[in-house]
Amino acid sequence: MDGMAEDLYYTLDRPSLGTAVIINNLHSEQEPTRKDVESMAEVLKEIGFSVEIHRDLTSQGMNGVKRRLTRPALHREASCFLLLVISHGTADNFLQDTEGAKTWNIESLVTEMCDVETLVGKPKLFFLEACRGREHNMGTSLATKSSAPAPRSQGISLPSKQDVFVGFATVPGYVSRSEERRVGKECRS
């Protein structure tokens, strides 16, 4: 295969696929998240991740996990990194601990993980199931191309780092829904 084609994908050929960390700060508060975590952990293990699950962390606990995750030795033999956080969030882009304290700024978290020298050139995947405001997105009718409004440019600006995917459960300004009938009344902004 020529060099150009090799640059178009990640080989994922390291001794380990990598570490997948799941933090569920709603474990005690929202029972459906427990099943989500179990299912996700099972899938991640099946595809080759080493999975860690943390539940109902305080700020101290979350920061302890982050300190450990930013150690280069953890990722030296890994092909990629994955972080899934189920928590309350705020409109100003923070993830909250189990007690409701603003703990992780999302942009700073992504930057810190991108700065880990042994993750350079490797995919870093972030999945964030957290509210990003107080508005409720109850759906809308489909718009045609001719009637679609111009896209809004709002939200967070991620660092100009490479090999990063950040997936949010909702758009800026809105609550995240964890159940069909239960609307994010639990969100704290």
mmCIF file of C-alpha atoms in Angstrom, residues 5-174:
data_model
loop_
_atom_site.group_PDB
_atom_site.id
_atom_site.type_symbol
_atom_site.label_atom_id
_atom_site.label_comp_id
_atom_site.label_asym_id
_atom_site.label_seq_id
_atom_site.Cartn_x
_atom_site.Cartn_y
_atom_site.Cartn_z
ATOM 1 C CA ALA A 5 -3.356 5.496 1.414
ATOM 2 C CA GLU A 6 -1.857 4.590 4.775
ATOM 3 C CA ASP A 7 -2.419 8.165 5.958
ATOM 4 C CA LEU A 8 -6.171 7.896 5.354
ATOM 5 C CA TYR A 9 -6.972 5.599 8.256
ATOM 6 C CA TYR A 10 -5.789 4.532 11.685
ATOM 7 C CA THR A 11 -4.082 1.156 11.763
ATOM 8 C CA LEU A 12 -5.020 0.316 15.379
ATOM 9 C CA ASP A 13 -2.205 -2.219 15.401
ATOM 10 C CA ARG A 14 -0.735 -1.524 18.825
ATOM 11 C CA PRO A 15 -0.645 -4.313 21.452
ATOM 12 C CA SER A 16 -3.815 -2.869 23.012
ATOM 13 C CA LEU A 17 -6.789 -1.099 21.458
ATOM 14 C CA GLY A 18 -6.637 1.195 24.460
ATOM 15 C CA THR A 19 -8.394 2.310 27.583
ATOM 16 C CA ALA A 20 -12.080 3.140 27.571
ATOM 17 C CA VAL A 21 -13.169 5.037 30.656
ATOM 18 C CA ILE A 22 -16.847 5.315 31.542
ATOM 19 C CA ILE A 23 -17.898 7.777 34.212
ATOM 20 C CA ASN A 24 -21.531 7.604 35.288
ATOM 21 C CA ASN A 25 -22.236 10.403 37.743
ATOM 22 C CA LEU A 26 -25.970 9.667 37.464
ATOM 23 C CA HIS A 27 -25.683 6.038 38.599
ATOM 24 C CA SER A 28 -27.568 6.568 41.872
ATOM 25 C CA GLU A 29 -29.918 9.193 40.437
ATOM 26 C CA GLN A 30 -31.086 7.686 37.140
ATOM 27 C CA GLU A 31 -31.495 3.940 37.017
ATOM 28 C CA PRO A 32 -31.657 3.725 33.177
ATOM 29 C CA THR A 33 -28.058 4.936 32.963
ATOM 30 C CA ARG A 34 -26.928 1.754 34.723
ATOM 31 C CA LYS A 35 -28.116 -0.405 31.831
ATOM 32 C CA ASP A 36 -26.543 2.010 29.332
ATOM 33 C CA VAL A 37 -23.183 1.694 31.076
ATOM 34 C CA GLU A 38 -23.372 -2.103 31.269
ATOM 35 C CA SER A 39 -24.237 -2.371 27.571
ATOM 36 C CA MET A 40 -21.547 0.056 26.484
ATOM 37 C CA ALA A 41 -18.897 -1.619 28.625
ATOM 38 C CA GLU A 42 -19.777 -4.991 27.112
ATOM 39 C CA VAL A 43 -19.461 -3.672 23.542
ATOM 40 C CA LEU A 44 -16.190 -1.881 24.274
ATOM 41 C CA LYS A 45 -14.688 -5.022 25.839
ATOM 42 C CA GLU A 46 -15.813 -7.108 22.859
ATOM 43 C CA ILE A 47 -13.965 -4.859 20.421
ATOM 44 C CA GLY A 48 -10.781 -4.918 22.497
ATOM 45 C CA PHE A 49 -10.811 -2.000 24.919
ATOM 46 C CA SER A 50 -9.702 -2.286 28.504
ATOM 47 C CA VAL A 51 -12.756 -0.800 30.255
ATOM 48 C CA GLU A 52 -12.848 1.131 33.517
ATOM 49 C CA ILE A 53 -16.158 2.155 35.089
ATOM 50 C CA HIS A 54 -16.437 4.912 37.692
ATOM 51 C CA ARG A 55 -19.689 5.813 39.424
ATOM 52 C CA ASP A 56 -20.956 8.899 41.252
ATOM 53 C CA LEU A 57 -17.636 10.728 41.448
ATOM 54 C CA THR A 58 -17.036 13.908 43.421
ATOM 55 C CA SER A 59 -14.793 16.610 41.961
ATOM 56 C CA GLN A 60 -11.871 15.038 43.787
ATOM 57 C CA GLY A 61 -12.666 11.645 42.270
ATOM 58 C CA MET A 62 -13.094 13.039 38.755
ATOM 59 C CA ASN A 63 -9.838 14.949 38.962
ATOM 60 C CA GLY A 64 -8.058 11.865 40.271
ATOM 61 C CA VAL A 65 -9.277 9.905 37.245
ATOM 62 C CA LYS A 66 -8.146 12.696 34.912
ATOM 63 C CA ARG A 67 -4.689 12.850 36.524
ATOM 64 C CA ARG A 68 -4.272 9.135 35.915
ATOM 65 C CA LEU A 69 -5.587 9.380 32.329
ATOM 66 C CA THR A 70 -3.049 12.054 31.420
ATOM 67 C CA ARG A 71 -0.098 9.846 32.383
ATOM 68 C CA PRO A 72 1.764 8.905 29.194
ATOM 69 C CA ALA A 73 2.554 5.365 30.375
ATOM 70 C CA LEU A 74 -1.156 4.430 30.335
ATOM 71 C CA HIS A 75 -1.371 4.965 26.563
ATOM 72 C CA ARG A 76 2.102 3.906 25.393
ATOM 73 C CA GLU A 77 0.968 0.523 23.984
ATOM 74 C CA ALA A 78 -2.555 1.691 23.024
ATOM 75 C CA SER A 79 -3.992 2.406 19.593
ATOM 76 C CA CYS A 80 -6.568 4.937 20.842
ATOM 77 C CA PHE A 81 -8.415 6.364 23.843
ATOM 78 C CA LEU A 82 -12.137 6.621 24.636
ATOM 79 C CA LEU A 83 -13.965 8.538 27.366
ATOM 80 C CA LEU A 84 -17.711 8.307 27.962
ATOM 81 C CA VAL A 85 -19.202 10.614 30.592
ATOM 82 C CA ILE A 86 -22.817 10.487 31.773
ATOM 83 C CA SER A 87 -23.345 13.445 34.046
ATOM 84 C CA HIS A 88 -25.042 16.758 34.552
ATOM 85 C CA GLY A 89 -23.640 19.550 32.448
ATOM 86 C CA THR A 90 -23.921 23.305 32.154
ATOM 87 C CA ALA A 91 -24.583 25.824 29.407
ATOM 88 C CA ASP A 92 -21.041 27.152 29.842
ATOM 89 C CA ASN A 93 -19.525 23.789 28.869
ATOM 90 C CA PHE A 94 -18.712 22.180 32.191
ATOM 91 C CA LEU A 95 -19.320 18.631 33.321
ATOM 92 C CA GLN A 96 -20.493 18.401 36.904
ATOM 93 C CA ASP A 97 -19.585 15.987 39.640
ATOM 94 C CA THR A 98 -22.159 13.879 41.446
ATOM 95 C CA GLU A 99 -22.800 16.742 43.901
ATOM 96 C CA GLY A 100 -23.474 19.303 41.145
ATOM 97 C CA ALA A 101 -20.146 21.155 41.286
ATOM 98 C CA LYS A 102 -18.664 22.333 37.992
ATOM 99 C CA THR A 103 -15.638 20.099 37.629
ATOM 100 C CA TRP A 104 -14.370 19.620 34.090
ATOM 101 C CA ASN A 105 -14.392 22.291 31.417
ATOM 102 C CA ILE A 106 -14.934 20.317 28.219
ATOM 103 C CA GLU A 107 -12.456 22.279 26.096
ATOM 104 C CA SER A 108 -9.760 21.978 28.770
ATOM 105 C CA LEU A 109 -10.395 18.256 29.160
ATOM 106 C CA VAL A 110 -9.997 17.655 25.422
ATOM 107 C CA THR A 111 -6.851 19.793 25.327
ATOM 108 C CA GLU A 112 -5.294 17.960 28.282
ATOM 109 C CA MET A 113 -5.891 14.582 26.646
ATOM 110 C CA CYS A 114 -4.550 15.823 23.296
ATOM 111 C CA ASP A 115 -1.390 16.981 25.037
ATOM 112 C CA VAL A 116 -0.557 13.478 26.292
ATOM 113 C CA GLU A 117 2.547 12.687 24.257
ATOM 114 C CA THR A 118 1.740 8.979 23.866
ATOM 115 C CA LEU A 119 -1.689 9.822 22.376
ATOM 116 C CA VAL A 120 -0.300 12.029 19.607
ATOM 117 C CA GLY A 121 -1.367 10.603 16.243
ATOM 118 C CA LYS A 122 -3.896 8.287 17.886
ATOM 119 C CA PRO A 123 -7.689 8.709 17.930
ATOM 120 C CA LYS A 124 -9.093 10.307 21.058
ATOM 121 C CA LEU A 125 -12.856 9.745 21.346
ATOM 122 C CA PHE A 126 -15.115 11.644 23.757
ATOM 123 C CA PHE A 127 -18.819 10.841 24.201
ATOM 124 C CA LEU A 128 -20.610 13.250 26.517
ATOM 125 C CA GLU A 129 -24.139 12.535 27.737
ATOM 126 C CA ALA A 130 -24.845 15.744 29.621
ATOM 127 C CA CYS A 131 -27.126 18.744 29.415
ATOM 128 C CA ARG A 132 -25.759 21.831 27.695
ATOM 129 C CA GLY A 133 -28.446 24.275 28.827
ATOM 130 C CA ARG A 134 -32.062 24.413 29.991
ATOM 131 C CA GLU A 135 -34.048 24.512 26.764
ATOM 132 C CA HIS A 136 -36.111 21.473 25.822
ATOM 133 C CA ASN A 137 -35.794 20.161 22.292
ATOM 134 C CA MET A 138 -39.133 18.472 21.735
ATOM 135 C CA GLY A 139 -38.622 17.980 18.004
ATOM 136 C CA THR A 140 -39.796 19.857 14.985
ATOM 137 C CA SER A 141 -41.162 19.198 11.530
ATOM 138 C CA LEU A 142 -38.706 18.579 8.733
ATOM 139 C CA ALA A 143 -37.695 21.538 6.636
ATOM 140 C CA THR A 144 -36.964 21.424 2.927
ATOM 141 C CA LYS A 145 -33.713 22.772 1.550
ATOM 142 C CA SER A 146 -35.419 25.958 0.440
ATOM 143 C CA SER A 147 -37.022 26.606 3.831
ATOM 144 C CA ALA A 148 -34.128 25.602 6.063
ATOM 145 C CA PRO A 149 -32.745 28.445 8.182
ATOM 146 C CA ALA A 150 -29.091 29.348 7.963
ATOM 147 C CA PRO A 151 -26.992 27.299 10.392
ATOM 148 C CA ARG A 152 -26.165 28.948 13.698
ATOM 149 C CA SER A 153 -22.559 29.192 14.741
ATOM 150 C CA GLN A 154 -22.702 28.723 18.475
ATOM 151 C CA GLY A 155 -21.231 26.263 20.899
ATOM 152 C CA ILE A 156 -17.791 25.509 22.084
ATOM 153 C CA SER A 157 -14.698 25.859 19.997
ATOM 154 C CA LEU A 158 -12.511 22.822 20.357
ATOM 155 C CA PRO A 159 -8.754 23.183 20.366
ATOM 156 C CA SER A 160 -6.971 22.868 17.056
ATOM 157 C CA LYS A 161 -5.728 19.417 17.947
ATOM 158 C CA GLN A 162 -5.685 16.410 15.669
ATOM 159 C CA ASP A 163 -7.239 12.976 15.910
ATOM 160 C CA VAL A 164 -10.147 14.056 18.137
ATOM 161 C CA PHE A 165 -13.835 13.211 18.045
ATOM 162 C CA VAL A 166 -16.209 14.811 20.545
ATOM 163 C CA GLY A 167 -19.807 13.603 20.459
ATOM 164 C CA PHE A 168 -22.479 15.369 22.475
ATOM 165 C CA ALA A 169 -25.903 14.006 23.392
ATOM 166 C CA THR A 170 -27.456 17.360 22.538
ATOM 167 C CA VAL A 171 -26.742 20.726 20.960
ATOM 168 C CA PRO A 172 -25.675 23.818 22.936
ATOM 169 C CA GLY A 173 -28.400 25.359 25.090
ATOM 170 C CA TYR A 174 -30.505 22.218 25.433
#
